[in-house]
Short mmCIF file of C-alpha atoms and ligand atoms in Angstrom, two decimals:
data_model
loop_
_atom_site.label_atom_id
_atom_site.label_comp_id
_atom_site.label_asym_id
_atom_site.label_seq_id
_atom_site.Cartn_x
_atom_site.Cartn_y
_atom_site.Cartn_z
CA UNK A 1 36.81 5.30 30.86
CA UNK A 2 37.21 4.25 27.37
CA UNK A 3 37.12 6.61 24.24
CA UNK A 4 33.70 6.81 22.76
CA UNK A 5 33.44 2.91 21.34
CA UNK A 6 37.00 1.60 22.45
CA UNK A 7 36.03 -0.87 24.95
CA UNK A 8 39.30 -2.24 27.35
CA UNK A 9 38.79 -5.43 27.69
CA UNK A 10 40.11 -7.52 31.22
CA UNK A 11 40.49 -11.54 29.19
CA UNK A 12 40.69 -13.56 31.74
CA UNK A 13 40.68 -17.23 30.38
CA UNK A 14 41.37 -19.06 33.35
CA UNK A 15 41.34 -22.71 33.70
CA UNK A 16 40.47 -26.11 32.03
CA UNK A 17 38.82 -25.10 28.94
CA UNK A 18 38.35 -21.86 29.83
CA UNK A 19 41.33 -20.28 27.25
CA UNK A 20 39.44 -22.89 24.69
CA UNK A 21 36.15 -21.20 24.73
CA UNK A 22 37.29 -17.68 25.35
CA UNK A 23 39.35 -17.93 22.15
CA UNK A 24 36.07 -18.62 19.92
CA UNK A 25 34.19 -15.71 21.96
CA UNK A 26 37.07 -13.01 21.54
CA UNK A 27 36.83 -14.48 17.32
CA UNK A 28 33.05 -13.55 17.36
CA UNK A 29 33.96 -10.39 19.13
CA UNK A 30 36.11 -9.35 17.23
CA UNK A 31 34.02 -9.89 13.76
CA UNK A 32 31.42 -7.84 15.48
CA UNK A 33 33.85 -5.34 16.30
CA UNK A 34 34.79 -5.29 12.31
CA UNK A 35 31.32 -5.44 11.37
CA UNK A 36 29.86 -2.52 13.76
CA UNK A 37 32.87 -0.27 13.42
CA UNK A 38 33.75 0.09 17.13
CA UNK A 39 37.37 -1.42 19.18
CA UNK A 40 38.24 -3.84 21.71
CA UNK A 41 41.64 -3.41 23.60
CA UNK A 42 41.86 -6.35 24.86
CA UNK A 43 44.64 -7.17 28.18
CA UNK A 44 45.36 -11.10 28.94
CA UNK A 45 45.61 -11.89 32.73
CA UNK A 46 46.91 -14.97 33.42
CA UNK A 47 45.08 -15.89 36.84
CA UNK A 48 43.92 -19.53 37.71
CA UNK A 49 45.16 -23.22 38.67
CA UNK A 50 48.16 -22.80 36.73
CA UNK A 51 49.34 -19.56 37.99
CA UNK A 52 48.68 -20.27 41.53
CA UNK A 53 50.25 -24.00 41.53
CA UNK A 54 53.60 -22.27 40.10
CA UNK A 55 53.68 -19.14 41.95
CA UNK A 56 50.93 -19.99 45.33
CA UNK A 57 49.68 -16.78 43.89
CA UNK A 58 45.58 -15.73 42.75
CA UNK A 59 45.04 -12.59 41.78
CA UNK A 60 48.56 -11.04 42.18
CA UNK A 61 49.09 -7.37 44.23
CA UNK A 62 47.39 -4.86 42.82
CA UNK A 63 45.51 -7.08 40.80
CA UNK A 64 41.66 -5.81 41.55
CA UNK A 65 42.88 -2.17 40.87
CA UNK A 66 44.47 -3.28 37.51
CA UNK A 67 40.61 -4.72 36.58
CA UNK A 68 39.09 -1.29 37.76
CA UNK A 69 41.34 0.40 34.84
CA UNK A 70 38.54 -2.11 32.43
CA UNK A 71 34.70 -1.45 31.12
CA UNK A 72 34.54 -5.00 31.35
CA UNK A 73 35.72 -8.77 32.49
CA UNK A 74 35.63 -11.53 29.87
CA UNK A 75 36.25 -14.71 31.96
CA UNK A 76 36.27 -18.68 30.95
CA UNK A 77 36.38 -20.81 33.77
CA UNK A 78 38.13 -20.91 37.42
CA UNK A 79 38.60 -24.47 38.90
CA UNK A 80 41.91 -26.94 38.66
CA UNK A 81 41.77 -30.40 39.49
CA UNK A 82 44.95 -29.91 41.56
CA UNK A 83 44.13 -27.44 43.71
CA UNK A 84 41.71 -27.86 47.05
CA UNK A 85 38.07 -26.61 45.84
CA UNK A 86 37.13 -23.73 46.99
CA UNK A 87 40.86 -22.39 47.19
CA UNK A 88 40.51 -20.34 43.49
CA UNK A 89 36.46 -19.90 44.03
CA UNK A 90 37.03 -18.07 46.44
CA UNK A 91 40.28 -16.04 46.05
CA UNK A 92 39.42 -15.22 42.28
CA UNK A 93 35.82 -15.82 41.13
CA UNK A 94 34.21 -14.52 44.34
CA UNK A 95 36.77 -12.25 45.46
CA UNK A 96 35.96 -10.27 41.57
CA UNK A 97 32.37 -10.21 42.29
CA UNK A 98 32.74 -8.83 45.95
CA UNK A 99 35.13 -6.54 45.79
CA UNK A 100 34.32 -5.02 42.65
CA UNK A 101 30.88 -4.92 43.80
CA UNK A 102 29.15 -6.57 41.18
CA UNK A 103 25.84 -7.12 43.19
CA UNK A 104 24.04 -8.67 40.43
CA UNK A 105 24.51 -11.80 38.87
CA UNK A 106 22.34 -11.84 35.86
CA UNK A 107 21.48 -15.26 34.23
CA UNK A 108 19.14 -15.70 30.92
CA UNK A 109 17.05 -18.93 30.61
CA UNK A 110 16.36 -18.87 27.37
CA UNK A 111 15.75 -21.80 24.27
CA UNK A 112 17.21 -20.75 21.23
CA UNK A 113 15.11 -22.95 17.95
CA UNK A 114 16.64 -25.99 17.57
CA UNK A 115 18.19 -26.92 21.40
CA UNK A 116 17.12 -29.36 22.35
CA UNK A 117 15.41 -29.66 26.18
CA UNK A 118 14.75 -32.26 28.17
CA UNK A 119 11.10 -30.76 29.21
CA UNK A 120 8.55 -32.61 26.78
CA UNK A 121 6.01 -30.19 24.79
CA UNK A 122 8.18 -26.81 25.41
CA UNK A 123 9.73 -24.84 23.05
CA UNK A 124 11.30 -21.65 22.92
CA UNK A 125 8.14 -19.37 23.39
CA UNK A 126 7.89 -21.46 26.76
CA UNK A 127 11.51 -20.90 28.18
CA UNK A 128 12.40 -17.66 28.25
CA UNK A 129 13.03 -15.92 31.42
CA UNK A 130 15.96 -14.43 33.11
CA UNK A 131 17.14 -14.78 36.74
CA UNK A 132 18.61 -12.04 38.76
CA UNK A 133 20.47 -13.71 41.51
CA UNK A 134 21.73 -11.15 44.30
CA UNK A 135 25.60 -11.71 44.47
CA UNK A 136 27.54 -10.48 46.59
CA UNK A 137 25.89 -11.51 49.89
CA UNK A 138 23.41 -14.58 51.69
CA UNK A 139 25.62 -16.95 52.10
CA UNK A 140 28.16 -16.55 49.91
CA UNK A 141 29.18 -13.53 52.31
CA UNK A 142 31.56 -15.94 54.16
CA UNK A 143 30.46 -15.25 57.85
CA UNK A 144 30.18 -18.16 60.41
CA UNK A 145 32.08 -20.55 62.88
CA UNK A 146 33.06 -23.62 63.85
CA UNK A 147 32.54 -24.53 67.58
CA UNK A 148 34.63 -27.72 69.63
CA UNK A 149 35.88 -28.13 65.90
CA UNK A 150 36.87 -31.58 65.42
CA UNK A 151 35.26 -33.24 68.22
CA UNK A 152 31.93 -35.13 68.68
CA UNK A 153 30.24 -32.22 70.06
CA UNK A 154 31.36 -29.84 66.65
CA UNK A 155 29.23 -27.18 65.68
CA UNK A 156 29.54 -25.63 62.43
CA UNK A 157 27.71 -22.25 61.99
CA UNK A 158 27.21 -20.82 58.87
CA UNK A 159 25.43 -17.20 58.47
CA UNK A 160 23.56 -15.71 55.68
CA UNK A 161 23.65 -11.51 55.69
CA UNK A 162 20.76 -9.74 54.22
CA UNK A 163 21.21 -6.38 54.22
CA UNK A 164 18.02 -4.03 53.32
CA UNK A 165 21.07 -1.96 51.16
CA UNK A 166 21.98 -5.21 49.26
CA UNK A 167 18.48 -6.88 48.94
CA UNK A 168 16.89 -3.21 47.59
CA UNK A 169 19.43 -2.50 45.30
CA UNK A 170 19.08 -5.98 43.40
CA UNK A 171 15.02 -5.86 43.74
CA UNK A 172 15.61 -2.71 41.92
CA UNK A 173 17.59 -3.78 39.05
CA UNK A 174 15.37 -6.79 38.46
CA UNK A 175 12.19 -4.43 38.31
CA UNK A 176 14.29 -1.85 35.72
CA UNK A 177 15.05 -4.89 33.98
CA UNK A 178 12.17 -6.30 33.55
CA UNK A 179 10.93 -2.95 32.23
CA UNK A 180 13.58 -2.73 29.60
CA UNK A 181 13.02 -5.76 28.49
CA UNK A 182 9.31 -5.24 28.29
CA UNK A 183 8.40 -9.32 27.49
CA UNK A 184 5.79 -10.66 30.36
CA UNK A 185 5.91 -7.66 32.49
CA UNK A 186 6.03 -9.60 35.18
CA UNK A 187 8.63 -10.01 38.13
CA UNK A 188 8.83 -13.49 40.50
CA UNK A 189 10.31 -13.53 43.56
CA UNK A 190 11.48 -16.64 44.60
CA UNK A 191 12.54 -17.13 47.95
CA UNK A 192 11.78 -19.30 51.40
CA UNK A 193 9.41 -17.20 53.58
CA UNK A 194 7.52 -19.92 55.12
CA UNK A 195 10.72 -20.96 57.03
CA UNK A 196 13.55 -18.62 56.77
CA UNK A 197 11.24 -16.01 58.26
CA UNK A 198 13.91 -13.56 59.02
CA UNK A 199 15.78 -13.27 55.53
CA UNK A 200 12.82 -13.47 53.29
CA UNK A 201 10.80 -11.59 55.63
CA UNK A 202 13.34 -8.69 54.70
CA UNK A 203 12.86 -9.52 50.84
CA UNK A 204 9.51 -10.10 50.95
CA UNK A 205 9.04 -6.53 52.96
CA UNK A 206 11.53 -4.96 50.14
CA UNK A 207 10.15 -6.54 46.86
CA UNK A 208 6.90 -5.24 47.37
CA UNK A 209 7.98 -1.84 48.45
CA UNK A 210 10.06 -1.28 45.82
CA UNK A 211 7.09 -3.49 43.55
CA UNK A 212 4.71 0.12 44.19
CA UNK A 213 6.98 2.17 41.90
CA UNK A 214 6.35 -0.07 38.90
CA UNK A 215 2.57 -0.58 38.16
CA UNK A 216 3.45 -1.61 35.23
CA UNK A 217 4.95 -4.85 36.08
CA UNK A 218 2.74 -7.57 37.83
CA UNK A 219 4.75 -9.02 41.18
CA UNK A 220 4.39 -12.84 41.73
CA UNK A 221 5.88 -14.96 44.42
CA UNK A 222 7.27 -18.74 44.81
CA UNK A 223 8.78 -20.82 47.44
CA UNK A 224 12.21 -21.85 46.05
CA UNK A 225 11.92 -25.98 45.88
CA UNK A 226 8.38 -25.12 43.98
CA UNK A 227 10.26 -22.76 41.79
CA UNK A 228 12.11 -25.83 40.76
CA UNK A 229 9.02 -27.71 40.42
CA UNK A 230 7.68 -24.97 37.89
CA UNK A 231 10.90 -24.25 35.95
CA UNK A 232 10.15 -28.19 34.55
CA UNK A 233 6.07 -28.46 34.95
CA UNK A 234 5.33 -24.82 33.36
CA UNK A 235 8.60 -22.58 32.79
CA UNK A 236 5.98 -20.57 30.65
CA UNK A 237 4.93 -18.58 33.82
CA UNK A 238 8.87 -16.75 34.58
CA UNK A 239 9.96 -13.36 33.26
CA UNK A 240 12.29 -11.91 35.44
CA UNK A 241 12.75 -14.03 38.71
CA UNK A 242 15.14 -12.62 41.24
CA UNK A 243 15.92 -14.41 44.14
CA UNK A 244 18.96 -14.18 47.25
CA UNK A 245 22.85 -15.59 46.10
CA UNK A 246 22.66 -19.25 47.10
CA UNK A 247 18.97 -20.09 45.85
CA UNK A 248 19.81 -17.90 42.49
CA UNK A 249 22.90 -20.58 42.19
CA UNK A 250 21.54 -23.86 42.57
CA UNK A 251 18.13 -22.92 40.31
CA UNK A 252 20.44 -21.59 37.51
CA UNK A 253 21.96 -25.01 37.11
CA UNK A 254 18.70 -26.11 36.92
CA UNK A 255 17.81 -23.24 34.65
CA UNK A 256 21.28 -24.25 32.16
CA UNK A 257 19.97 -27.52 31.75
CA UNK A 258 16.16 -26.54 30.19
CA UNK A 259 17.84 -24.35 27.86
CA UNK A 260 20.32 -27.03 26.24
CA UNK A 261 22.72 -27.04 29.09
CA UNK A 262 25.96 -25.58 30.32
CA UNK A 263 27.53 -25.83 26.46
CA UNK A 264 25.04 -22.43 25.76
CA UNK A 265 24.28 -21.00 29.38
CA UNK A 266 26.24 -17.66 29.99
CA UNK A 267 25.72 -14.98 32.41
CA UNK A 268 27.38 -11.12 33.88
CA UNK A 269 27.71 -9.94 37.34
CA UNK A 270 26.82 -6.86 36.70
CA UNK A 271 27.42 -3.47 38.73
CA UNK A 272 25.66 -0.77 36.64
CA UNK A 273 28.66 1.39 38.10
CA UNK A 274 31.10 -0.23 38.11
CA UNK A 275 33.13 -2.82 35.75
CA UNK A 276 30.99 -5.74 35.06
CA UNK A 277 32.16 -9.44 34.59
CA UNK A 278 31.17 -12.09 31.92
CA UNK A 279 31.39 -15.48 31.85
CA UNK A 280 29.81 -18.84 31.01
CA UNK A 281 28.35 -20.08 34.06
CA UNK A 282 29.47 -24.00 33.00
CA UNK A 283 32.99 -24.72 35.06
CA UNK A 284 36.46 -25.35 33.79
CA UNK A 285 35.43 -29.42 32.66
CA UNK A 286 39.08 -30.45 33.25
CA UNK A 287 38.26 -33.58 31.11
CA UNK A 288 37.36 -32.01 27.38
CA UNK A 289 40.88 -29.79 28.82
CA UNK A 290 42.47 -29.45 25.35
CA UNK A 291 40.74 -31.39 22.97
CA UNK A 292 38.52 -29.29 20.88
CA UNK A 293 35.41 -30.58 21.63
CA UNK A 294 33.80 -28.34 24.42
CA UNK A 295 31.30 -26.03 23.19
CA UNK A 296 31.87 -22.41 23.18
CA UNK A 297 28.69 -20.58 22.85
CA UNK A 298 28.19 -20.23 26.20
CA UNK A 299 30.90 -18.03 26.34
CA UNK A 300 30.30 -16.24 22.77
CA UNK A 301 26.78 -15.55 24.60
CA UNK A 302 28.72 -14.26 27.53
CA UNK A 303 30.78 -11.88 25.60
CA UNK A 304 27.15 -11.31 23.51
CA UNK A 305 25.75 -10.03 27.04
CA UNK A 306 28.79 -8.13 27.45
CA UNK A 307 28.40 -5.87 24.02
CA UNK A 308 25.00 -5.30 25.14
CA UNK A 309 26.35 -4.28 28.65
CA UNK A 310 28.68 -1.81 26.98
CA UNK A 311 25.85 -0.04 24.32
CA UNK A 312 26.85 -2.00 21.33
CA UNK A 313 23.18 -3.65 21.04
CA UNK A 314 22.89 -4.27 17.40
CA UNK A 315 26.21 -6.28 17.41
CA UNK A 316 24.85 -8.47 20.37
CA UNK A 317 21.53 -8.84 17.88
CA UNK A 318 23.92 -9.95 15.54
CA UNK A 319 25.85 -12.27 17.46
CA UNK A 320 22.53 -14.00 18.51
CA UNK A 321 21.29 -14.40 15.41
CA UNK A 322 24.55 -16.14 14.78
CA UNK A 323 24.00 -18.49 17.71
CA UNK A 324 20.56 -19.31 16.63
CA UNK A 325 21.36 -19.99 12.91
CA UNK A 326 24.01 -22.23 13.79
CA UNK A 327 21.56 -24.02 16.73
CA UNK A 328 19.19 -24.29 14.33
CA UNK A 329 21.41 -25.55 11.26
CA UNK A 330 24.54 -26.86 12.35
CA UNK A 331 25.08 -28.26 15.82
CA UNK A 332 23.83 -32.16 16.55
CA UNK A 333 24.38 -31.15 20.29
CA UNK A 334 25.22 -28.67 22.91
CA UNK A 335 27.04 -31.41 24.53
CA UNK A 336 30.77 -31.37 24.31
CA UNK A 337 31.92 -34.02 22.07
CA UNK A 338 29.01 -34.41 20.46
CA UNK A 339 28.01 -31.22 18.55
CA UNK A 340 29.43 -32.31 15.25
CA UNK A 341 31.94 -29.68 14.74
CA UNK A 342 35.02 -28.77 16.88
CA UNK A 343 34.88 -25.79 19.62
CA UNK A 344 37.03 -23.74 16.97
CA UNK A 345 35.00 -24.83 13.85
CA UNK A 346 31.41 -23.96 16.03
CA UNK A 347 33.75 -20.60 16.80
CA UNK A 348 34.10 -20.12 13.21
CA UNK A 349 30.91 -20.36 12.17
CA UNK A 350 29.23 -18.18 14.23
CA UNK A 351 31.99 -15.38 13.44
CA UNK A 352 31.23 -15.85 10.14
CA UNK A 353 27.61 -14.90 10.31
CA UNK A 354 27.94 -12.20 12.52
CA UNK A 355 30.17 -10.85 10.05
CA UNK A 356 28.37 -11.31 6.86
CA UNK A 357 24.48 -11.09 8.97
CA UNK A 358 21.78 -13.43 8.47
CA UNK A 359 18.15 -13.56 7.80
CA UNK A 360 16.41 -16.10 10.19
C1 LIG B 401 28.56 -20.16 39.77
C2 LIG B 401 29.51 -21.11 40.44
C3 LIG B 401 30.20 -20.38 41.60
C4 LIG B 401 29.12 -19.94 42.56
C5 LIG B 401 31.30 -21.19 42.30
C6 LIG B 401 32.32 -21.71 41.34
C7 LIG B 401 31.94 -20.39 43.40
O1 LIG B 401 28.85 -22.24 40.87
O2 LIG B 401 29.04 -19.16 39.20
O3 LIG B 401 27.37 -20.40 39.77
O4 LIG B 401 28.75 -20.70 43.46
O5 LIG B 401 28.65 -18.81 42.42
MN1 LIG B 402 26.77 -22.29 40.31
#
């Protein structure tokens, strides 16, 4: 482990515009660092597209052990337009999350003043919830089969595995967060019981198990596809939602868009024992590749929900209330291209008020 406010650092930039935005988000981290008097020792690993089309290599021997020696993962963006998808998913984004067991992936929803949204009449004191996807099993675990592959009569199987272990464990951490962060009080699970009755039976068995230790906290429930329907009709009603790996992906795409979009959504797969990895959850947008124009606060909010992650809470308060002031004051747009200011001038900015602090 680190000395007491020396934080080691795994930078993994990655692909696309990845290195772009993880330059800004090491700048703000870094003036926080000044600011709140603590260190980052930060190590540069050079795994992605470019690594693997030179060398057919993805994470290198040895690699996940060299990440273990971290407190924490800083990524940008895995994904190259010349290699087969699913090739560097797998064997580096997924492979990071399984095998260092980070079983939650934890993604805020939440409208900072000034972003716009496309849901009509909400605002910020209607979108802010957080979703705690389980991730590191459903289907995402990789188990299945192909049968008579490449015939007429093909059958492709493809299993999701529930384990009570996994599924407990991540109910858990969505109820202790939801205390923490003592908003609504209230925790959603969203899931599929009325047809994948053996799965969500499981959940729904676990959730409100685990649901009796916290009085505190009211329990709701929602079908997935109406979850959808409520994040645009009333997105008022979430807290803390937490939901299985594959459900917890698609509705926090849909969850980036009502809060701006993927230029400020950012997320952490968390293992509260383990190293933790942060990252914005937008891909590697091979076409704003180099130009200065993507926006980067999705992964300045990423390395935000890291400092929280390691203790340093007041310089993630600060960093926010960067974000917002320049939301609120200087960007036209979250979209790349059209926020008014470069990735490394938006960068700037919000360095320079985490550094000198601002009144909202
Ligand atoms: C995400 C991404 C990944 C996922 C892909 C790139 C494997 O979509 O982080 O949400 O499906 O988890
Ligand atoms: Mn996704």
């Amino acid at each position: 482990m680190a000395d007491e406010r020396n934080y080691k650092i795994a930078v993994i930039p990655g692909d696309g515009t990845g290195p772009e935005v993880i330059r800004e988000g090491v700048k703000v981290l870094q003036a926080a660092a000044g600011r709140f008097g603590f260190n980052l020792d930060l190590n540069y690993f050079d795994w992605g597209g470019d690594r693997y089309l030179r060398t057919g290599e993805t994470i290198p021997e040895g690699g996940i052990d060299e990440l273990k020696k971290h407190d924490a993962i800083y990524l940008g963006a895995i994904g190259h337009p010349d290699v087969k998808p699913g090739i560097l998913e797998k064997d580096i984004l997924l492979r990071i999350r399984f095998e260092l067991d980070q079983y939650v992936n934890l993604r805020p929803v939440k409208l900072y003043p000034g972003v716009w949204t496309p849901i009509k009449d909400k605002g910020p004191e209607d979108i802010d919830f957080v979703v705690v996807r389980e991730n590191t099993e459903g289907l995402y675990a990789g188990g299945g089969c192909f049968l008579r592959k490449g015939t007429p009569q093909e059958v492709a199987i493809q299993e999701s595995v529930n384990t009570r272990y996994g599924v407990e464990r991540c109910i858990r951490f969505a109820f202790e967060y939801c205390r923490k962060r003592n908003k609504k009080k209230k925790v959603t699970l969203v899931g599929k019981t009325n047809v994948l009755t053996y799965a969500w039976n499981l959940w729904e068995r676990t959730f409100y198990e685990v649901a009796k230790e916290y009085p505190d906290i009211e329990v709701d429930y929602a079908h997935v596809d109406a979850t959808c329907m409520w994040f645009v009709k009333n997105p008022e009603w979430f807290d803390v939602i937490v939901t299985d790996n594959m459900f917890g992906d698609i509705i926090t795409d849909l969850g980036a868009m009502i809060q701006g979009g993927m230029g400020i959504a950012a997320g952490g797969n968390i293992n509260p024992q383990g190293v933790s990895m942060f990252e914005p959850i937008g891909g590697s947008a091979p076409k704003y590749t180099g130009k200065n124009v993507i926006n980067p606060l999705a992964a300045i909010c990423a390395g935000m929900m890291m400092l929280e992650h390691l203790g340093e809470e007041e310089a993630a308060r600060a960093i926010e209330k960067a974000v917002i002031k320049v939301c609120r004051d200087h960007l036209k747009s979250m979209s790349a291209g059209k926020m008014g200011y470069s990735t490394s001038e938006v960068g700037d900015l919000v360095a320079k008020y985490t550094e000198e602090g601002v009144d909202l």
